[in-house]
XYZ file of C-alpha atoms in Angstrom:
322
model
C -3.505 -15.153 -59.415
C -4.809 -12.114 -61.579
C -8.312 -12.871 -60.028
C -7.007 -12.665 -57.148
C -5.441 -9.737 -56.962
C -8.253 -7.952 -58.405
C -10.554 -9.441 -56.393
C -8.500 -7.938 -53.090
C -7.535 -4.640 -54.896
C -11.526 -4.168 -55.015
C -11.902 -5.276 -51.429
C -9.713 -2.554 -50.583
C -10.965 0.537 -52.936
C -14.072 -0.468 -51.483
C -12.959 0.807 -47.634
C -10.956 3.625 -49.986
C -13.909 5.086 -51.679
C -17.018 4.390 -49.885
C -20.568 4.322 -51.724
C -22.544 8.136 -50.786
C -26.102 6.999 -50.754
C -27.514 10.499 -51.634
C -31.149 9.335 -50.904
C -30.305 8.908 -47.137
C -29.199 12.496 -46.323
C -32.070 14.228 -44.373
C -31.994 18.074 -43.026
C -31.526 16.115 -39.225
C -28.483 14.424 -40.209
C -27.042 18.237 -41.635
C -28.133 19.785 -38.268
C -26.711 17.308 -36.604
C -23.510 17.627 -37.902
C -23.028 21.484 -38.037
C -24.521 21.197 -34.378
C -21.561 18.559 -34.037
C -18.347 20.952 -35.591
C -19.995 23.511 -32.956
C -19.915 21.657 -30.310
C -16.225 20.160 -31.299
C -15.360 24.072 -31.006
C -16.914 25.400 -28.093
C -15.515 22.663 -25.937
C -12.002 23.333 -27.361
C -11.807 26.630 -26.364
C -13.426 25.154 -22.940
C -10.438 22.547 -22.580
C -7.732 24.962 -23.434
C -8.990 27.896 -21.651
C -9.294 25.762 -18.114
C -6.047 24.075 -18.515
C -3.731 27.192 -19.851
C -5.634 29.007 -16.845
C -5.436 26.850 -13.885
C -5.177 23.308 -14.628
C -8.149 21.942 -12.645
C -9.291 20.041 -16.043
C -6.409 18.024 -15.906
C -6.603 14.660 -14.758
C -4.650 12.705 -11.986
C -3.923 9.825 -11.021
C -3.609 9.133 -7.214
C -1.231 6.182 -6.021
C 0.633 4.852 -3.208
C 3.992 4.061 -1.836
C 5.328 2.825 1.274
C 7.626 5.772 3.204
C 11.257 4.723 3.151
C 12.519 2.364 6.418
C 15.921 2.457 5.829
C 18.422 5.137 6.985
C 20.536 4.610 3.789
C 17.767 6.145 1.812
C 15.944 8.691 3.620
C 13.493 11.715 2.918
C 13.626 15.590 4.043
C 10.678 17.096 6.088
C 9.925 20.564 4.762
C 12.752 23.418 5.953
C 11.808 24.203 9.814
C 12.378 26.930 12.098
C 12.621 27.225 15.746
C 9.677 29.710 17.434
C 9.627 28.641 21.111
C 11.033 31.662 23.512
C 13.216 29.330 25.378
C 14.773 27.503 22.093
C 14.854 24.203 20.895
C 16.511 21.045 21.440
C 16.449 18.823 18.165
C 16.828 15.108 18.100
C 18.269 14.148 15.260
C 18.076 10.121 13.341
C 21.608 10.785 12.427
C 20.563 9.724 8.627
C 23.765 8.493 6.924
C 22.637 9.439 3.771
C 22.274 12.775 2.014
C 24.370 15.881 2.723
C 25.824 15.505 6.408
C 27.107 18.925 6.655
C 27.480 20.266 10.210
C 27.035 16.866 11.359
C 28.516 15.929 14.394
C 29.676 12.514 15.209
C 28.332 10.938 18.730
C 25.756 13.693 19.044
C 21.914 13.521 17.985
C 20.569 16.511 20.298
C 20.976 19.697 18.556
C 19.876 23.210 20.065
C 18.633 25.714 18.029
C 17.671 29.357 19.371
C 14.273 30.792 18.829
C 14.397 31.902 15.245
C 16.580 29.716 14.263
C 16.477 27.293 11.288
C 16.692 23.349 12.085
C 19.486 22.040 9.885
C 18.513 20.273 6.875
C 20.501 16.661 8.147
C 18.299 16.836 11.039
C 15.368 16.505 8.942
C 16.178 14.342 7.545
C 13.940 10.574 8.341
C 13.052 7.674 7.766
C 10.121 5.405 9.488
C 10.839 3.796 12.602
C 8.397 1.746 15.203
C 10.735 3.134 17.974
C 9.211 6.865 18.943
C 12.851 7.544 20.821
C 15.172 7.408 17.992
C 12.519 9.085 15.992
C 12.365 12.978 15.141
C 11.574 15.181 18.629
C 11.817 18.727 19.023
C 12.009 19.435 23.006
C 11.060 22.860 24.667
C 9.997 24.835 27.432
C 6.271 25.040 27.340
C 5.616 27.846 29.975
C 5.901 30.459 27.395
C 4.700 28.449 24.191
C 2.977 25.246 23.611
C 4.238 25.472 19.782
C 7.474 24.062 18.969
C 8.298 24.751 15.311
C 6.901 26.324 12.112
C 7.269 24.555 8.548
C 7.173 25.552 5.138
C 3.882 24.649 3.521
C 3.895 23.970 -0.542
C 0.897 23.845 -2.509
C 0.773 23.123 -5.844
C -1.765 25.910 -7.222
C -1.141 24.838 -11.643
C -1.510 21.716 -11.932
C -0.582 22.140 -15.677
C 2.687 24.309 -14.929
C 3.813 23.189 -11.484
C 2.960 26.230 -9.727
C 3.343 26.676 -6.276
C 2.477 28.820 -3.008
C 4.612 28.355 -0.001
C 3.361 29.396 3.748
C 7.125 30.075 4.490
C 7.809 29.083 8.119
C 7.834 31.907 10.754
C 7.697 33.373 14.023
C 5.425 32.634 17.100
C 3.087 35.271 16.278
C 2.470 34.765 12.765
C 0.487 32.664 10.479
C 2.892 30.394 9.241
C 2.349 26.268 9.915
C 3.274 25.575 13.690
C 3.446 21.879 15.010
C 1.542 21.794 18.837
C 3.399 19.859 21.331
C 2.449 15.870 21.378
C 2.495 14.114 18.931
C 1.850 14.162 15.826
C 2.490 12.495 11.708
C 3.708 14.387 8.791
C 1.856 13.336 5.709
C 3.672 13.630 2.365
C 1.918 14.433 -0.532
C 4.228 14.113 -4.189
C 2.703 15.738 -6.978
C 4.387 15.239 -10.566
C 4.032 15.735 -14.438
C 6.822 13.339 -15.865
C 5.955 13.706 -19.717
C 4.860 16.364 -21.992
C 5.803 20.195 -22.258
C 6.049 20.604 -18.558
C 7.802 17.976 -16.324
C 8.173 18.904 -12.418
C 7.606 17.302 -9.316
C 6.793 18.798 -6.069
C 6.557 17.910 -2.500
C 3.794 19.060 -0.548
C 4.040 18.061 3.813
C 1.033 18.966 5.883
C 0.679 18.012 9.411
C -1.781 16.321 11.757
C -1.756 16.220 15.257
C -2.828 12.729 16.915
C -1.697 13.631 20.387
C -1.560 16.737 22.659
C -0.028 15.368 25.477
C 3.567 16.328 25.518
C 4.902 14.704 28.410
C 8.538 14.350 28.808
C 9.757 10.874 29.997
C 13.858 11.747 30.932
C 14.929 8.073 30.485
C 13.301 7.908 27.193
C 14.264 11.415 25.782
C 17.449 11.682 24.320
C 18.084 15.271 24.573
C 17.195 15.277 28.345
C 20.109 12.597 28.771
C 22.799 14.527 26.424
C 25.933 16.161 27.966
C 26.617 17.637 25.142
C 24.761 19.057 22.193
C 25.858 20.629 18.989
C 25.148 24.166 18.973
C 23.407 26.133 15.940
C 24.632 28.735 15.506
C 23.149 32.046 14.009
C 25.323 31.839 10.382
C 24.659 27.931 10.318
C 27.766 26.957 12.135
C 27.572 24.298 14.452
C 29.856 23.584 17.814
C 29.731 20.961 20.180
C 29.269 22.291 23.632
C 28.587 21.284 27.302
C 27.487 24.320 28.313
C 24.881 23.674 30.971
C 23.007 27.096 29.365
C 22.430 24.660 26.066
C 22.258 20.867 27.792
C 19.432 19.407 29.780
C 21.740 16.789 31.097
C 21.701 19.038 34.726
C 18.079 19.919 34.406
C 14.834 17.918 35.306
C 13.438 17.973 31.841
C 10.632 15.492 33.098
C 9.282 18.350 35.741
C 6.839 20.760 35.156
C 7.540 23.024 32.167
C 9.339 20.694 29.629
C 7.550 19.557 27.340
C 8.234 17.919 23.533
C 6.957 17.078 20.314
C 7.219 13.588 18.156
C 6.853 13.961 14.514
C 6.552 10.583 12.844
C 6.108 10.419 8.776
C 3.068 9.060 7.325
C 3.718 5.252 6.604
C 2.623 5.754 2.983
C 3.223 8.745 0.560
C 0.580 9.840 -1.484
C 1.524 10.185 -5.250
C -0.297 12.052 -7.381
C 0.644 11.811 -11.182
C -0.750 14.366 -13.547
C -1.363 13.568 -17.230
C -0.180 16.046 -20.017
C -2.865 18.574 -21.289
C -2.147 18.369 -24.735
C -1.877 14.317 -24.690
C -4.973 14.691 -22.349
C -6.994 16.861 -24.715
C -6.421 14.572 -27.355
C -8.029 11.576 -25.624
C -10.777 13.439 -23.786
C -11.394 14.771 -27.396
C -11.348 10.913 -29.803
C -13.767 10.055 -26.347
C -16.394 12.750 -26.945
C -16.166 12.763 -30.821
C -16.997 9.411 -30.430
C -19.917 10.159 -27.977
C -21.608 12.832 -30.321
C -21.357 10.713 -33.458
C -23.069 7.640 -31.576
C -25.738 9.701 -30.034
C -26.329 11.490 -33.321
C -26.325 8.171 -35.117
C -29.190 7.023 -32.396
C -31.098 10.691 -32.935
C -31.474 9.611 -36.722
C -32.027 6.160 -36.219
C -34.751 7.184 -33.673
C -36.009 9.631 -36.239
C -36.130 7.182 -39.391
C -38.213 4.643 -36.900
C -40.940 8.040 -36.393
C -41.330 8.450 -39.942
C -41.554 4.554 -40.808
C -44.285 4.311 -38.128
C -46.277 7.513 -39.248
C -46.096 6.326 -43.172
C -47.084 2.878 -42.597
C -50.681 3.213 -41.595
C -51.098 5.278 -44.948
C -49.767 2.825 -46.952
C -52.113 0.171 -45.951
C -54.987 2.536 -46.259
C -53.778 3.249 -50.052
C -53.620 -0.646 -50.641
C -56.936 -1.081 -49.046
C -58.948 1.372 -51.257
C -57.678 -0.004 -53.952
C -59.009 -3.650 -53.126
């Protein structure tokens, strides 16, 4: 058993203290390695200073998920805001999730005066292959062809979460405006869920597929409603029959009405960003590992060189003296 033990104890002070073969070390190998803590250095700094600055050295990971179907478990478009002279009349999925405040019951056409906000439960969606119960925003089109403006979020640190909003605005502005058609709201999730910095942020942008914006009365909800809830300007909402704020009495379908669909994306994309510091020390164990092969092929490229240059004068040494 003694044997044994000894015998494995060696084994192991073996790996613990390793033989230092001082006839192998070469000046190549010692420029190598200072050229090696160097390097190690330079590209520190390099890592830290493009992640602490704007995080484009980070890395992501893009996935997919299907946009929610059911109305029990909807999503938000980005806050909205009204800029068509003549107002606008908001169909609404009637979500039954979420906060419902202002919500009337029996009504899904809501009109909301030019500069006004769009409340936050009629943005709220889910996907649908019907276009008529979907979101619609229905106007007047002989002053303005746009409907609405929406808040656009970019995420500008990747490593931080910061963003820059294009708040929503007036007709005249430069905020995001939706054309009248049709047209799909692609949602774009960016997150950090581990490390120093966790935050998630949801980024809309949208992209017209139609410009024809038609109204069809039997198929437009609003054009049909006798009575619609009323926005008011401190968020309030009334219903009302008011034929200065209903369609009902009006030929929405003539010449001047016009409307536009937004339909979500049917997938959302998710992009997941990876922790710098976690990050750094992968992306560094992958290039230490890198430089030390390469180095180890430099030298064993080098020790081949001086093999083949000292062989020939070895056999001419053995041949003079024969």
């Amino acid at each position: 058993m003694n044997s044994l033990t000894n015998m494995l104890k060696g084994k192991v002070d073996s790996f613990a203290e390793p033989h230092i073969d001082e006839n192998t070390k070469s000046t190549a190998g010692g420029f190598l390695t200072l050229l090696w803590y160097a390097a190690a250095v330079g590209w520190t700094i390099y890592y830290i200073v493009g992640c602490v600055g704007s995080g484009n050295l980070l890395t992501t990971q893009t996935s997919f998920e299907a946009f929610t179907e059911s109305q029990h478990e909807t999503m938000m478009f980005p806050p909205m805001r009204c800029v068509n002279p003549g107002g606008c009349w908001i169909h609404s999925m009637n979500a039954t999730d979420g906060d419902a405040t202002g919500m009337l019951d029996g009504v899904d056409c809501y009109y909301v005066a030019d500069g006004g906000d769009v409340p936050a439960f009629a943005r709220r969606v889910w996907l649908t292959p019907d276009p008529v119960e979907g979101f619609s925003v229905t106007f007047n089109a002989t002053p303005s062809f746009f409907s609405v403006s929406y808040d656009q979020v970019r995420v500008t640190d990747l490593r931080t979460g910061g963003v820059t909003t294009n708040s929503r605005g007036g007709l005249k502005d430069s905020s995001p405006k939706i054309y009248q058609g049709s047209a799909l709201m692609q949602l774009t999730r960016i997150s950090q869920s581990g490390g120093i910095n966790q935050y998630s942020a949801d980024s809309w942008a949208s992209v017209t597929t139609s410009t024809f914006g038609g109204v069809t009365a039997p198929w437009n909800r609003c054009c049909k409603a006798k009575v619609v809830g009323l926005v008011n300007s401190d968020g309030t909402i009334v219903p009302t029959e008011d034929p200065e704020y209903t369609l009902a009495d009006r030929r929405c379908d003539k010449k001047g009405f016009s409307q536009t669909t937004l339909s979500p994306f049917p997938t959302i994309n998710k992009v997941q960003v990876q922790d710098w510091l976690t990050e750094g020390f992968a992306q560094f164990g992958g290039i230490s590992s890198t430089a030390t092969l390469f180095a180890l092929l430099v030298l064993w490229a080098l020790k081949k060189l001086e093999d083949t240059i000292s062989k020939p004068s070895t056999n001419a040494a053995v041949s003079h003296e024969g």
